[in-house]
Tab-separated table of C-alpha atoms and ligand atoms in Angstrom:
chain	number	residue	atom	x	y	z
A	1	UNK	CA	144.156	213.783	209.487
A	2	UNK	CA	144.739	217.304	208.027
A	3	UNK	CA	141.994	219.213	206.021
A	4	UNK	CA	141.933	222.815	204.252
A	5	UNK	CA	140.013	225.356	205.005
A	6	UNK	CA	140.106	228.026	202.228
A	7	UNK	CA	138.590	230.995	203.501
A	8	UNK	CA	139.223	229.613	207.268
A	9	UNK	CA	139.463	233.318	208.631
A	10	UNK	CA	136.280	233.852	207.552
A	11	UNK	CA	132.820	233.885	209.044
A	12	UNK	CA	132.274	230.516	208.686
A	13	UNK	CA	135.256	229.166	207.832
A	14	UNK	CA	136.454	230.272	211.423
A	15	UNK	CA	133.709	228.451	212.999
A	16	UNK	CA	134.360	225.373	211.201
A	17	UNK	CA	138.186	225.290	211.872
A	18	UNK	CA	137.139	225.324	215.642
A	19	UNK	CA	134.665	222.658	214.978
A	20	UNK	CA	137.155	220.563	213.043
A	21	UNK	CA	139.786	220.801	215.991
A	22	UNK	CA	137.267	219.837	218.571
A	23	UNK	CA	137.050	216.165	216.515
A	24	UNK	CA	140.869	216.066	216.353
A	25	UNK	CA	141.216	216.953	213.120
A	26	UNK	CA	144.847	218.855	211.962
A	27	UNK	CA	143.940	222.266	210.029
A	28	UNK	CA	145.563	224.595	207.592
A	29	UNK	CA	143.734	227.870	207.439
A	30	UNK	CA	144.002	229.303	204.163
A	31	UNK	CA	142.997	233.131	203.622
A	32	UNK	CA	143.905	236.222	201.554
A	33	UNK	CA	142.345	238.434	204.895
A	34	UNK	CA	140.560	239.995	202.020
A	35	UNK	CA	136.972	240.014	203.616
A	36	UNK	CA	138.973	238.713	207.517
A	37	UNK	CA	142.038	239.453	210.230
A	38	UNK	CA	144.767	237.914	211.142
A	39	UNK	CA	143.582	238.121	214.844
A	40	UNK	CA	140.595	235.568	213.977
A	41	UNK	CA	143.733	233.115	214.560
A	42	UNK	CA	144.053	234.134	217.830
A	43	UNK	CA	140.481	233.788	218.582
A	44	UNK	CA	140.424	230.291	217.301
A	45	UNK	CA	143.369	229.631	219.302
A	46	UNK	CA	141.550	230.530	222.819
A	47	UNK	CA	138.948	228.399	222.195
A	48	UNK	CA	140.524	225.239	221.507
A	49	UNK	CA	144.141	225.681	222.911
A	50	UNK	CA	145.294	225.223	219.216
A	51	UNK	CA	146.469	227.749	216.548
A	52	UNK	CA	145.691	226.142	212.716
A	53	UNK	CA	148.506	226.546	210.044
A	54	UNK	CA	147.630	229.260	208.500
A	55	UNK	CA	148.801	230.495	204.806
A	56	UNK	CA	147.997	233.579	203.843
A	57	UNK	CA	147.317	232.710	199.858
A	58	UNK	CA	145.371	234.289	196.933
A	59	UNK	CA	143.494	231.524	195.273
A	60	UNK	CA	143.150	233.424	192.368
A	61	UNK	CA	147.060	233.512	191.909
A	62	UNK	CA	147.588	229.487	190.093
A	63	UNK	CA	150.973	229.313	191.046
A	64	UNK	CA	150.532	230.034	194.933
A	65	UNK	CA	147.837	227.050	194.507
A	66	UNK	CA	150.118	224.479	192.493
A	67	UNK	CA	152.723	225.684	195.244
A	68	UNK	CA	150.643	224.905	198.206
A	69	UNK	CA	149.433	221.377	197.456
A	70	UNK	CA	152.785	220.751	196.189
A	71	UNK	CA	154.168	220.953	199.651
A	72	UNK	CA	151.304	219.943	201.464
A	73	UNK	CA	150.728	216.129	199.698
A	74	UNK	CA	149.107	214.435	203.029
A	75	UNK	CA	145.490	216.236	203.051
A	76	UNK	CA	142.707	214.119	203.727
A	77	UNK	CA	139.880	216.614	202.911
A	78	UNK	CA	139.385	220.109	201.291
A	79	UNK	CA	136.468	222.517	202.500
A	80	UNK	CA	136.489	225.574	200.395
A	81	UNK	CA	134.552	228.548	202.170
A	82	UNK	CA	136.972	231.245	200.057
A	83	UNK	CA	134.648	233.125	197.745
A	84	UNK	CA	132.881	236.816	197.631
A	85	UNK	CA	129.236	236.603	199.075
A	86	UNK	CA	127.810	240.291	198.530
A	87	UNK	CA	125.041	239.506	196.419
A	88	UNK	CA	124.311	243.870	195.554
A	89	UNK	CA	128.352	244.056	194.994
A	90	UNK	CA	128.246	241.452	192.561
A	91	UNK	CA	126.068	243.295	190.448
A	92	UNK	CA	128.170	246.155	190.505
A	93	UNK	CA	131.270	244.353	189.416
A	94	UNK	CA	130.557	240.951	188.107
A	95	UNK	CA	134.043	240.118	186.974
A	96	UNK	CA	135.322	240.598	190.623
A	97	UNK	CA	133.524	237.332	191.527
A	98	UNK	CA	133.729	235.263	188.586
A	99	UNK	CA	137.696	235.348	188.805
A	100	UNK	CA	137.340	235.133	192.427
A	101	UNK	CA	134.354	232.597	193.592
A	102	UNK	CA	135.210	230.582	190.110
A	103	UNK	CA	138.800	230.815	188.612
A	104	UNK	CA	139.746	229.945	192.496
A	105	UNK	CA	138.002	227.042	192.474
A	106	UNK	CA	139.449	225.460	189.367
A	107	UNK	CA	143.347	226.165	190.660
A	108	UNK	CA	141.774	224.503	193.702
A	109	UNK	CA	140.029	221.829	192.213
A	110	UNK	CA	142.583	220.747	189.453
A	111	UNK	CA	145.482	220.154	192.292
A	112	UNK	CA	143.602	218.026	194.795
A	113	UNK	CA	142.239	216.030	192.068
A	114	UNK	CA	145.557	215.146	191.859
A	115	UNK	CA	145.832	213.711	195.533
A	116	UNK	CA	145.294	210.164	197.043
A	117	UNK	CA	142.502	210.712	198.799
A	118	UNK	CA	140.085	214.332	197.189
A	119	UNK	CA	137.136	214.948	199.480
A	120	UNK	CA	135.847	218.163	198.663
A	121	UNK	CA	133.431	220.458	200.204
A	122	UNK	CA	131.814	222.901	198.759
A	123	UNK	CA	130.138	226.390	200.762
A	124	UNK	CA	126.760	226.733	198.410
A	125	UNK	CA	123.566	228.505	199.013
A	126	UNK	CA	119.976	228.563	198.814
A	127	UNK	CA	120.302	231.222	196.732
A	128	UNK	CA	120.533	228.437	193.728
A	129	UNK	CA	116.748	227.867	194.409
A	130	UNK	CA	115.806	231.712	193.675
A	131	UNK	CA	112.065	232.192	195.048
A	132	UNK	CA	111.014	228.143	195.159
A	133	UNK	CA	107.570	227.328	194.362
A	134	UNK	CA	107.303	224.880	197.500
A	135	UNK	CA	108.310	225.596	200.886
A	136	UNK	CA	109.675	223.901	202.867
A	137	UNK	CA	112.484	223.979	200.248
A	138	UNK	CA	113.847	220.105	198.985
A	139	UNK	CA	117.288	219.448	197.842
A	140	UNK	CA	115.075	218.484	194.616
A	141	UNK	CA	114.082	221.563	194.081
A	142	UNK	CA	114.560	223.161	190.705
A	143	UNK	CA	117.555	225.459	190.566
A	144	UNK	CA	116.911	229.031	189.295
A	145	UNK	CA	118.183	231.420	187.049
A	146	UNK	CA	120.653	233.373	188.948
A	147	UNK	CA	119.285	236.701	190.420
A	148	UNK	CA	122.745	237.926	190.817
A	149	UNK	CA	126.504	237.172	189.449
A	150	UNK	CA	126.995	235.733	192.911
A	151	UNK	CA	123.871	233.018	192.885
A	152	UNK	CA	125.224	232.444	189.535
A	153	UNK	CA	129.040	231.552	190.533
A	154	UNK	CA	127.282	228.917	193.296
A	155	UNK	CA	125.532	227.532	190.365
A	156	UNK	CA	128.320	227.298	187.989
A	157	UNK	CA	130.542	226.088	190.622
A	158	UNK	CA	128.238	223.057	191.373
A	159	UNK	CA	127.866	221.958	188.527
A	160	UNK	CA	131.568	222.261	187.213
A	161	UNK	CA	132.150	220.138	190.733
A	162	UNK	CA	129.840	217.544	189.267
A	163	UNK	CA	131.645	217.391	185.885
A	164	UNK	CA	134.776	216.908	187.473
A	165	UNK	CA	133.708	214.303	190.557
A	166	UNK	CA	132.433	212.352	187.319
A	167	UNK	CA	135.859	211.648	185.594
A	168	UNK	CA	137.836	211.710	188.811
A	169	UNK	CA	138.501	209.981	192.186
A	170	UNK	CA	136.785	212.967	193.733
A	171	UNK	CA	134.179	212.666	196.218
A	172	UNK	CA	132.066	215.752	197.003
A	173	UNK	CA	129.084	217.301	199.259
A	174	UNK	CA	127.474	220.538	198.337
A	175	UNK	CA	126.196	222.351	201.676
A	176	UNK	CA	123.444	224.914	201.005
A	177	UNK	CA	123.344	226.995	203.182
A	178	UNK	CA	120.058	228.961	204.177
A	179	UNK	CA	121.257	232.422	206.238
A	180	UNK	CA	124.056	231.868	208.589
A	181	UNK	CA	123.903	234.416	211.510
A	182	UNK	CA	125.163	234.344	215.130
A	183	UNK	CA	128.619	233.414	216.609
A	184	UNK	CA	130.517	231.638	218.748
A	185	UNK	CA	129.482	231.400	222.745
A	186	UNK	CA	132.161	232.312	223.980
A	187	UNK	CA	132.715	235.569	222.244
A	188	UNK	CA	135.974	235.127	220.426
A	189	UNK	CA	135.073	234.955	216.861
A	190	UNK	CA	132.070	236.058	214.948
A	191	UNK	CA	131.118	237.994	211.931
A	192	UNK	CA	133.302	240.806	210.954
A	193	UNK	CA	131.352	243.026	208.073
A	194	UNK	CA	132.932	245.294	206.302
A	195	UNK	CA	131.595	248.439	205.935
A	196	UNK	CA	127.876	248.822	206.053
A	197	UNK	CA	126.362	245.201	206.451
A	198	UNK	CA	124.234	244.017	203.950
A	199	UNK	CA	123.180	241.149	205.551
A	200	UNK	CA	119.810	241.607	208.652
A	201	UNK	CA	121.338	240.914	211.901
A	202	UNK	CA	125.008	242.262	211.676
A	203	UNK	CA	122.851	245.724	210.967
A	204	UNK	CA	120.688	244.755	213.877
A	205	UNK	CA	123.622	244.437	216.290
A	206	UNK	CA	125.046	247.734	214.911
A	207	UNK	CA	122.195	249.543	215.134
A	208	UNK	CA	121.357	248.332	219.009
A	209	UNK	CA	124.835	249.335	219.827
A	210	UNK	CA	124.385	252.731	218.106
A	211	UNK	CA	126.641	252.573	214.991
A	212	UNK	CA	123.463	252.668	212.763
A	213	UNK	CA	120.896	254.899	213.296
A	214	UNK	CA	118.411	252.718	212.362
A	215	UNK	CA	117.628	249.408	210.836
A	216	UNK	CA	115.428	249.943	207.119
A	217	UNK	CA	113.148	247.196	207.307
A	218	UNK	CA	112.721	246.147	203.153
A	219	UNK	CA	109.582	246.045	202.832
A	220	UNK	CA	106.135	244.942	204.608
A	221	UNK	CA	103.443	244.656	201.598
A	222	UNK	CA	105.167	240.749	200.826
A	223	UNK	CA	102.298	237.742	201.205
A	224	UNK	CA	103.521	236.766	204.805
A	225	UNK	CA	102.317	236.496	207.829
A	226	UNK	CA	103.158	239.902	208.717
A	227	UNK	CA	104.230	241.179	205.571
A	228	UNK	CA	107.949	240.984	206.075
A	229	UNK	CA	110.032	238.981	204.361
A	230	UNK	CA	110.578	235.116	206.087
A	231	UNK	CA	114.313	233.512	206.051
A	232	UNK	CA	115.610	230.338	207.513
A	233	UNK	CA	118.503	231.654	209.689
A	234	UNK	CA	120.889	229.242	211.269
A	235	UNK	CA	123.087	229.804	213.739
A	236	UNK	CA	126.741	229.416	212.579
A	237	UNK	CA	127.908	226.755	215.354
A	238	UNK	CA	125.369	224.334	213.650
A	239	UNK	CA	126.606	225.066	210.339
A	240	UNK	CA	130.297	224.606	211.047
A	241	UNK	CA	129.434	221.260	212.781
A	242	UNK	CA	127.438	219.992	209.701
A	243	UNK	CA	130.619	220.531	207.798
A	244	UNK	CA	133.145	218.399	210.097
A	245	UNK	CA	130.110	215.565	209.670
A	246	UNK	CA	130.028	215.921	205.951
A	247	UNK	CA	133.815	215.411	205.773
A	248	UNK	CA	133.693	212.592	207.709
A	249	UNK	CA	131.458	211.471	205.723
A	250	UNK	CA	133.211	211.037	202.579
A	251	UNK	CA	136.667	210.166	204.879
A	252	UNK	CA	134.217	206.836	206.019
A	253	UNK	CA	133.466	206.536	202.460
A	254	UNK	CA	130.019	206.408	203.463
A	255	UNK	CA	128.557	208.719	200.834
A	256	UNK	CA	126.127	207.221	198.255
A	257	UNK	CA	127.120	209.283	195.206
A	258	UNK	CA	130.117	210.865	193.731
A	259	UNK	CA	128.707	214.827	194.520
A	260	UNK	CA	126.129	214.551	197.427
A	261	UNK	CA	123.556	217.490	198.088
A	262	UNK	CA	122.311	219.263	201.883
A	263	UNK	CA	120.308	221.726	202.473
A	264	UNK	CA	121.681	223.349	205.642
A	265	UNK	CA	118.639	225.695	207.658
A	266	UNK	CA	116.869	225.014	210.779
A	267	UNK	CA	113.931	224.065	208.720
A	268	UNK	CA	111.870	227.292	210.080
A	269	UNK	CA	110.777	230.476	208.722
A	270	UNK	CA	111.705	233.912	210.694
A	271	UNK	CA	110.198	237.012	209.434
A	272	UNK	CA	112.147	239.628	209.858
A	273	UNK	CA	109.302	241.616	212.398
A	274	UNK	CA	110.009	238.141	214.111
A	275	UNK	CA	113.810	238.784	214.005
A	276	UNK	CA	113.532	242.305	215.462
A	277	UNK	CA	111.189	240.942	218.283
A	278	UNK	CA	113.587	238.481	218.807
A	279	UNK	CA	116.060	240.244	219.215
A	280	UNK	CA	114.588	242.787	221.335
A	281	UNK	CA	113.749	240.201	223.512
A	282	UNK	CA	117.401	238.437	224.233
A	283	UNK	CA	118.817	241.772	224.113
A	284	UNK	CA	116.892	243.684	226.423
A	285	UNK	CA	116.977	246.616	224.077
A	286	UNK	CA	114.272	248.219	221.502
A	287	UNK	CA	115.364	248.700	217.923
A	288	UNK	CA	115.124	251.333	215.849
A	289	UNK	CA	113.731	250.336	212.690
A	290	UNK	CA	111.381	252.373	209.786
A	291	UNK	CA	109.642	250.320	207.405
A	292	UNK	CA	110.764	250.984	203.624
A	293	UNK	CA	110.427	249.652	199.947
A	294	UNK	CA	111.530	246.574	199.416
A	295	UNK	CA	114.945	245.700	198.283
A	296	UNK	CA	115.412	244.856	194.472
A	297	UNK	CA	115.951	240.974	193.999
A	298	UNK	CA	114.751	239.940	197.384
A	299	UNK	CA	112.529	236.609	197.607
A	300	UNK	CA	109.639	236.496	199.411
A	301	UNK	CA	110.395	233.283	202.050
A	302	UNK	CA	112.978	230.417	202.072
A	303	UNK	CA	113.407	227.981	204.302
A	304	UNK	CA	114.851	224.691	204.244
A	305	UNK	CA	113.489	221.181	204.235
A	306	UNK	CA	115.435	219.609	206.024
A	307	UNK	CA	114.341	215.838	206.159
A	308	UNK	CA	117.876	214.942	204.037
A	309	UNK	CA	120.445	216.346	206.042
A	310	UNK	CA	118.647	215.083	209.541
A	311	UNK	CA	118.205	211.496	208.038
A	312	UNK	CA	120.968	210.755	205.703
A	313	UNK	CA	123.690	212.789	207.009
A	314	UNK	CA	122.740	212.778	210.690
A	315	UNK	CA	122.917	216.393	211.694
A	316	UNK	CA	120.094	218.589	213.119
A	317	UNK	CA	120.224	222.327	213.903
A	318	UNK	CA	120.018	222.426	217.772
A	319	UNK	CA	120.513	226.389	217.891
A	320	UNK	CA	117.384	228.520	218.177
A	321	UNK	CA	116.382	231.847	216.738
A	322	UNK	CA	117.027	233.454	220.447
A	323	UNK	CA	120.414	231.587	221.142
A	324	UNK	CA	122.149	232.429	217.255
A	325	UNK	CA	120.887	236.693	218.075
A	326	UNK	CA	121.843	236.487	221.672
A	327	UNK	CA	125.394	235.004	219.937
A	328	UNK	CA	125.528	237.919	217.771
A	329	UNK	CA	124.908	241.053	220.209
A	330	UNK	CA	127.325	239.389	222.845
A	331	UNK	CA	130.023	239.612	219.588
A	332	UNK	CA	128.844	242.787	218.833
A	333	UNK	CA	129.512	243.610	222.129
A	334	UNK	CA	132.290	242.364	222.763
A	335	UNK	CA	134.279	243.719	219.653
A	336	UNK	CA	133.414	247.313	220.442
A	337	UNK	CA	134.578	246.952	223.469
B	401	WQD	C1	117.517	238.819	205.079
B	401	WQD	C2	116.175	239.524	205.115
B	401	WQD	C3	116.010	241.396	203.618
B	401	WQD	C4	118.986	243.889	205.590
B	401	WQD	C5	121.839	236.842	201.485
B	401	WQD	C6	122.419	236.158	200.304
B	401	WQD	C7	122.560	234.684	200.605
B	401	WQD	C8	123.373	234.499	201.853
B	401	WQD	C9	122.742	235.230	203.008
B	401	WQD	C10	125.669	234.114	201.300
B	401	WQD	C11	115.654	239.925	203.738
B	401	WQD	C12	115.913	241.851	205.064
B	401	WQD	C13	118.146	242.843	205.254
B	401	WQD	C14	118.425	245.106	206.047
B	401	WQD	C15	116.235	244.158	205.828
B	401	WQD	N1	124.686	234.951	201.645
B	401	WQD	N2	116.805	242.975	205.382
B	401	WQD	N3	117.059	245.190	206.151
B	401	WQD	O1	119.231	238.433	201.263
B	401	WQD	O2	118.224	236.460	202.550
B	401	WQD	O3	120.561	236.320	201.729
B	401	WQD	O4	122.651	236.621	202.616
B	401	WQD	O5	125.619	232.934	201.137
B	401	WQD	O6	123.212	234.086	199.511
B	401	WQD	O7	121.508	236.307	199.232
B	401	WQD	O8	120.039	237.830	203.606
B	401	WQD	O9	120.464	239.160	205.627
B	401	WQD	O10	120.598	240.311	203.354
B	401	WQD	O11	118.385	239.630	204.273
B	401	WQD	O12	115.002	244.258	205.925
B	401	WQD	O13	119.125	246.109	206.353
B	401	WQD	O14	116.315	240.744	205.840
B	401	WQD	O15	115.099	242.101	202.793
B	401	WQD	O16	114.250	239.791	203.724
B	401	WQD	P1	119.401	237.310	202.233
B	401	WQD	P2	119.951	239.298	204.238
């Protein structure tokens, strides 16, 4: 069976291709390499023997869309990773992500509602939930007001997924993710930031191996246990494998409902003093952090319930807090060497 991947040079796209060849499935990786290399392709390669298809395609451009699923008539499945995810960038230019994380997924969305068989998955986030009232955090849950264009395009794009699965054949799951960190065991793909990471441990990694000079911790005054901030982060293996179940889910035609909902997290909280210790501990290595103000928009703790996704769709994280940040500074590692 052949799925998409849009985006499937990307963090977690990558990840997912891998996962999706280890069950058998045929993949076409498609990527602008706007936030991603080309040599991700490789790396996917040496872990399963197999190099996906890969387009290199601009899902903003509707022609290169209509194009693509005109020649490619036979997919089963479409997982759509291929968005922008920098929540402080989308501030700063809104209109960068609306044509991106939206207009791309109506080009997307109007050709394979065209196919045989549309099973769609859709790369959403907690970040729909803003700061919930309850933790741990239901499916249920009330969604938000945005606290930034790019919570907002997750939120639009659910619910113009919804409109559509309603007068078509489409069958969808939207996977929420909590925070994806880590990378693959065996060191040949991971997360590639651009730039100065705005995301915790890709600054943690950089700092240990001396490319930061040290780690800003956003502030310690919030109502936790140690006054840090508390996250649910997942390690990106168990992510990518919850997405392969999903679409087989909807290829068994074993989902209840039209547009299904997951919340994707380990179902514990990790402060980010925890993180650092964490960390210090798998890597052997003391951090330099300074504690500062906290960062505008941030939430005080998420983490996932995840009752649904262990019962209904029958996946569990197995990865712990220690495995997903050994993961990371092994990448780190290894691509500075
Ligand atoms: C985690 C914690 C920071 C950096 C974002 C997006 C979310 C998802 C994951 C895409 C917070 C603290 C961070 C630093 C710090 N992205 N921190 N110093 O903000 O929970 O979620 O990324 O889907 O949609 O909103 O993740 O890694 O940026 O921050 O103290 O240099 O680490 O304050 O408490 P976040 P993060």
């Amino acid at each position: 069976m052949k799925i998409v991947v849009t985006g499937g040079l990307g963090f977690i796209g990558s990840h997912t291709v891998v996962e999706l060849q280890n069950k058998g499935f045929e993949v076409i990786a498609i990527d602008n390499l706007s936030n991603s290399s080309i040599e991700v392709l490789d790396g996917i390669e040496r872990i399963t023997g197999k190099k996906p298809t890969f387009e290199n395609i601009d899902l903003r451009e509707k022609a290169a869309v209509q194009n693509f699923f005109k020649k490619h008539t036979d997919i089963s499945g479409v997982i759509h990773f291929a968005a922008s995810k920098a929540v402080g960038e989308s501030v700063e230019n809104p209109l960068l992500y609306y044509e991106n994380n939206i207009n791309a997924l109506v080009y997307v969305l109007q050709e394979i509602t065209q196919l045989e068989n549309s099973n769609f998955i859709f790369s959403s986030s907690c970040t729909v939930y803003g700061q919930a009232e309850v933790m741990p955090i239901t499916e249920n849950a009330s969604v938000q007001p945005a606290m930034s264009p790019y919570g907002n395009t997750k939120q639009i794009g659910e619910e113009i997924i919804t409109d559509v699965a309603k007068v078509t054949k489409m069958n969808s799951i939207l996977l929420r993710y909590f925070n994806p960190i880590g990378a693959h065991a065996s060191g040949e793909i991971g997360e590639l930031p651009l730039g100065v990471p705005q995301n915790l441990v890709p600054f943690i990694t950089q700092t240990a191996f001396g490319l930061r000079k040290e780690l800003s911790v956003y502030g310690n005054d919030y109502p936790t246990s140690d006054g840090t901030a508390v996250r649910d982060y997942i390690h990106v293996v168990d992510l990518a494998k919850a997405h392969v179940i999903a679409m087989q889910r909807l290829l068994n035609n074993k989902n209840i409902d039209k547009v299904e909902t997951f919340n994707l997290g380990t179902g514990t909280g990790s402060s980010v003093l925890e993180v650092i210790h964490s960390f210090e501990k798998v890597s052997g290595q003391k951090l330099n952090y300074k504690i500062v103000g906290r960062r505008e928009g941030d939430i005080t703790e998420a983490y996932a319930n995840t009752d649904k996704a262990n019962t209904i769709l029958g996946w569990k994280a197995n990865l712990s807090l220690d495995e997903s940040l050994a993961s990371a500074w092994k990448w780190e590692q290894k691509i500075r060497s």
